[in-house]
Structures are given as C-alpha cells and as structure tokens.
mmCIF file with all atom_site columns, C-alpha atoms in Angstrom:
data_model
loop_
_atom_site.group_PDB
_atom_site.id
_atom_site.type_symbol
_atom_site.label_atom_id
_atom_site.label_alt_id
_atom_site.label_comp_id
_atom_site.label_asym_id
_atom_site.label_entity_id
_atom_site.label_seq_id
_atom_site.pdbx_PDB_ins_code
_atom_site.Cartn_x
_atom_site.Cartn_y
_atom_site.Cartn_z
_atom_site.occupancy
_atom_site.B_iso_or_equiv
_atom_site.pdbx_formal_charge
_atom_site.auth_seq_id
_atom_site.auth_comp_id
_atom_site.auth_asym_id
_atom_site.auth_atom_id
_atom_site.pdbx_PDB_model_num
ATOM 1  C CA . MET Y 1 1  ? 134.282 138.297 137.115 1.00 0.00 ? 1  MET Y CA 1
ATOM 2  C CA . VAL Y 1 2  ? 133.323 137.832 134.026 1.00 0.00 ? 2  VAL Y CA 1
ATOM 3  C CA . LYS Y 1 3  ? 135.104 140.487 132.032 1.00 0.00 ? 3  LYS Y CA 1
ATOM 4  C CA . LEU Y 1 4  ? 138.123 139.204 133.983 1.00 0.00 ? 4  LEU Y CA 1
ATOM 5  C CA . LEU Y 1 5  ? 138.061 136.582 132.606 1.00 0.00 ? 5  LEU Y CA 1
ATOM 6  C CA . LEU Y 1 6  ? 137.189 137.443 129.195 1.00 0.00 ? 6  LEU Y CA 1
ATOM 7  C CA . TYR Y 1 7  ? 140.667 139.777 129.483 1.00 0.00 ? 7  TYR Y CA 1
ATOM 8  C CA . VAL Y 1 8  ? 142.557 137.068 130.380 1.00 0.00 ? 8  VAL Y CA 1
ATOM 9  C CA . LEU Y 1 9  ? 141.345 134.937 127.205 1.00 0.00 ? 9  LEU Y CA 1
ATOM 10 C CA . VAL Y 1 10 ? 141.178 138.052 125.073 1.00 0.00 ? 10 VAL Y CA 1
ATOM 11 C CA . ILE Y 1 11 ? 144.471 139.744 124.973 1.00 0.00 ? 11 ILE Y CA 1
ATOM 12 C CA . PRO Y 1 12 ? 146.691 136.588 123.702 1.00 0.00 ? 12 PRO Y CA 1
ATOM 13 C CA . ILE Y 1 13 ? 144.360 136.447 121.654 1.00 0.00 ? 13 ILE Y CA 1
ATOM 14 C CA . VAL Y 1 14 ? 145.469 140.175 120.204 1.00 0.00 ? 14 VAL Y CA 1
ATOM 15 C CA . VAL Y 1 15 ? 149.159 139.845 121.126 1.00 0.00 ? 15 VAL Y CA 1
ATOM 16 C CA . PHE Y 1 16 ? 149.647 136.525 118.639 1.00 0.00 ? 16 PHE Y CA 1
ATOM 17 C CA . ALA Y 1 17 ? 146.979 138.590 115.881 1.00 0.00 ? 17 ALA Y CA 1
ATOM 18 C CA . MET Y 1 18 ? 148.708 142.190 116.743 1.00 0.00 ? 18 MET Y CA 1
ATOM 19 C CA . ASP Y 1 19 ? 152.482 139.942 115.475 1.00 0.00 ? 19 ASP Y CA 1
ATOM 20 C CA . SER Y 1 20 ? 151.470 140.414 111.899 1.00 0.00 ? 20 SER Y CA 1
ATOM 21 C CA . VAL Y 1 21 ? 151.960 143.425 112.081 1.00 0.00 ? 21 VAL Y CA 1
ATOM 22 C CA . HIS Y 1 22 ? 155.361 145.224 111.848 1.00 0.00 ? 22 HIS Y CA 1
ATOM 23 C CA . PHE Y 1 23 ? 154.862 148.839 113.689 1.00 0.00 ? 23 PHE Y CA 1
ATOM 24 C CA . ASN Y 1 24 ? 158.793 149.735 113.126 1.00 0.00 ? 24 ASN Y CA 1
ATOM 25 C CA . ALA Y 1 25 ? 158.299 150.198 109.233 1.00 0.00 ? 25 ALA Y CA 1
ATOM 26 C CA . MET Y 1 26 ? 155.336 152.313 109.589 1.00 0.00 ? 26 MET Y CA 1
ATOM 27 C CA . PHE Y 1 27 ? 157.663 154.963 111.955 1.00 0.00 ? 27 PHE Y CA 1
ATOM 28 C CA . LYS Y 1 28 ? 160.756 156.414 111.398 1.00 0.00 ? 28 LYS Y CA 1
ATOM 29 C CA . LYS Y 1 29 ? 163.681 155.079 111.457 1.00 0.00 ? 29 LYS Y CA 1
ATOM 30 C CA . GLY Y 1 30 ? 165.973 155.488 115.141 1.00 0.00 ? 30 GLY Y CA 1
ATOM 31 C CA . GLN Y 1 31 ? 166.133 154.337 118.271 1.00 0.00 ? 31 GLN Y CA 1
ATOM 32 C CA . SER Y 1 32 ? 163.382 156.853 120.120 1.00 0.00 ? 32 SER Y CA 1
ATOM 33 C CA . ASN Y 1 33 ? 161.227 156.319 117.806 1.00 0.00 ? 33 ASN Y CA 1
ATOM 34 C CA . TYR Y 1 34 ? 161.342 152.608 118.623 1.00 0.00 ? 34 TYR Y CA 1
ATOM 35 C CA . TYR Y 1 35 ? 160.184 153.279 121.692 1.00 0.00 ? 35 TYR Y CA 1
ATOM 36 C CA . GLN Y 1 36 ? 157.536 154.954 120.351 1.00 0.00 ? 36 GLN Y CA 1
ATOM 37 C CA . ALA Y 1 37 ? 156.660 151.262 118.563 1.00 0.00 ? 37 ALA Y CA 1
ATOM 38 C CA . ARG Y 1 38 ? 156.335 149.808 120.818 1.00 0.00 ? 38 ARG Y CA 1
ATOM 39 C CA . ILE Y 1 39 ? 154.141 152.022 123.054 1.00 0.00 ? 39 ILE Y CA 1
ATOM 40 C CA . MET Y 1 40 ? 151.602 152.623 120.137 1.00 0.00 ? 40 MET Y CA 1
ATOM 41 C CA . TYR Y 1 41 ? 152.056 148.699 119.681 1.00 0.00 ? 41 TYR Y CA 1
ATOM 42 C CA . MET Y 1 42 ? 150.694 148.635 123.273 1.00 0.00 ? 42 MET Y CA 1
ATOM 43 C CA . LEU Y 1 43 ? 147.937 151.189 123.104 1.00 0.00 ? 43 LEU Y CA 1
ATOM 44 C CA . ILE Y 1 44 ? 146.263 149.085 120.347 1.00 0.00 ? 44 ILE Y CA 1
ATOM 45 C CA . ILE Y 1 45 ? 146.358 145.789 121.916 1.00 0.00 ? 45 ILE Y CA 1
ATOM 46 C CA . ALA Y 1 46 ? 145.290 147.753 124.897 1.00 0.00 ? 46 ALA Y CA 1
ATOM 47 C CA . SER Y 1 47 ? 142.190 149.453 122.735 1.00 0.00 ? 47 SER Y CA 1
ATOM 48 C CA . ILE Y 1 48 ? 141.811 146.050 120.809 1.00 0.00 ? 48 ILE Y CA 1
ATOM 49 C CA . SER Y 1 49 ? 141.390 144.067 123.784 1.00 0.00 ? 49 SER Y CA 1
ATOM 50 C CA . TYR Y 1 50 ? 138.772 146.653 125.585 1.00 0.00 ? 50 TYR Y CA 1
ATOM 51 C CA . LEU Y 1 51 ? 136.324 146.820 122.212 1.00 0.00 ? 51 LEU Y CA 1
ATOM 52 C CA . VAL Y 1 52 ? 136.576 143.024 121.994 1.00 0.00 ? 52 VAL Y CA 1
ATOM 53 C CA . VAL Y 1 53 ? 135.855 142.192 125.667 1.00 0.00 ? 53 VAL Y CA 1
ATOM 54 C CA . ASN Y 1 54 ? 132.596 144.704 125.610 1.00 0.00 ? 54 ASN Y CA 1
ATOM 55 C CA . PHE Y 1 55 ? 131.383 143.508 122.549 1.00 0.00 ? 55 PHE Y CA 1
ATOM 56 C CA . VAL Y 1 56 ? 131.335 139.425 124.089 1.00 0.00 ? 56 VAL Y CA 1
ATOM 57 C CA . ASN Y 1 57 ? 129.932 140.975 127.381 1.00 0.00 ? 57 ASN Y CA 1
ATOM 58 C CA . ASP Y 1 58 ? 127.726 142.731 126.093 1.00 0.00 ? 58 ASP Y CA 1
ATOM 59 C CA . PHE Y 1 59 ? 126.931 139.746 123.305 1.00 0.00 ? 59 PHE Y CA 1
ATOM 60 C CA . LEU Y 1 60 ? 126.042 137.238 125.815 1.00 0.00 ? 60 LEU Y CA 1
ATOM 61 C CA . GLY Y 1 61 ? 124.436 139.969 127.974 1.00 0.00 ? 61 GLY Y CA 1
ATOM 62 C CA . VAL Y 1 62 ? 121.285 139.072 125.224 1.00 0.00 ? 62 VAL Y CA 1
ATOM 63 C CA . PHE Y 1 63 ? 121.255 135.650 126.409 1.00 0.00 ? 63 PHE Y CA 1
ATOM 64 C CA . ARG Y 1 64 ? 121.582 136.387 129.999 1.00 0.00 ? 64 ARG Y CA 1
#
C-alpha cells in the first residue's frame, strides 16, 4: 500500500521534471520517429519512477 501511494506521488513529479527535456530533438526527423520518442519518454518515466519509489521505500524501511 505504501508503494502505491509513493507511485501516485512520484509519477507526477517525474513527469513534471521530464518535461524540461526535449526528446524530439534527440531523434531523427519524421512522423514515425515521433512515436518512438514518445515510447522512449514513457519508458524513461516508468524507469525513473520505479527507481525513485524503491529508493524512498528502502530509505523509509531503515526507520521502521
């Protein structure tokens, strides 16, 4: 239950932070590459969220 709450709190923060990165500039031009950039964006958000939630959960586990 704690992890679910952490995910609900962390995902919007990660999305807000990732908005500062312009992923389309890193990929080749073209319509099909736009979707590749979006998929990469979602995977990076999921990965960072997973890492942050597990870090915070482990950190809080030290104090239990």
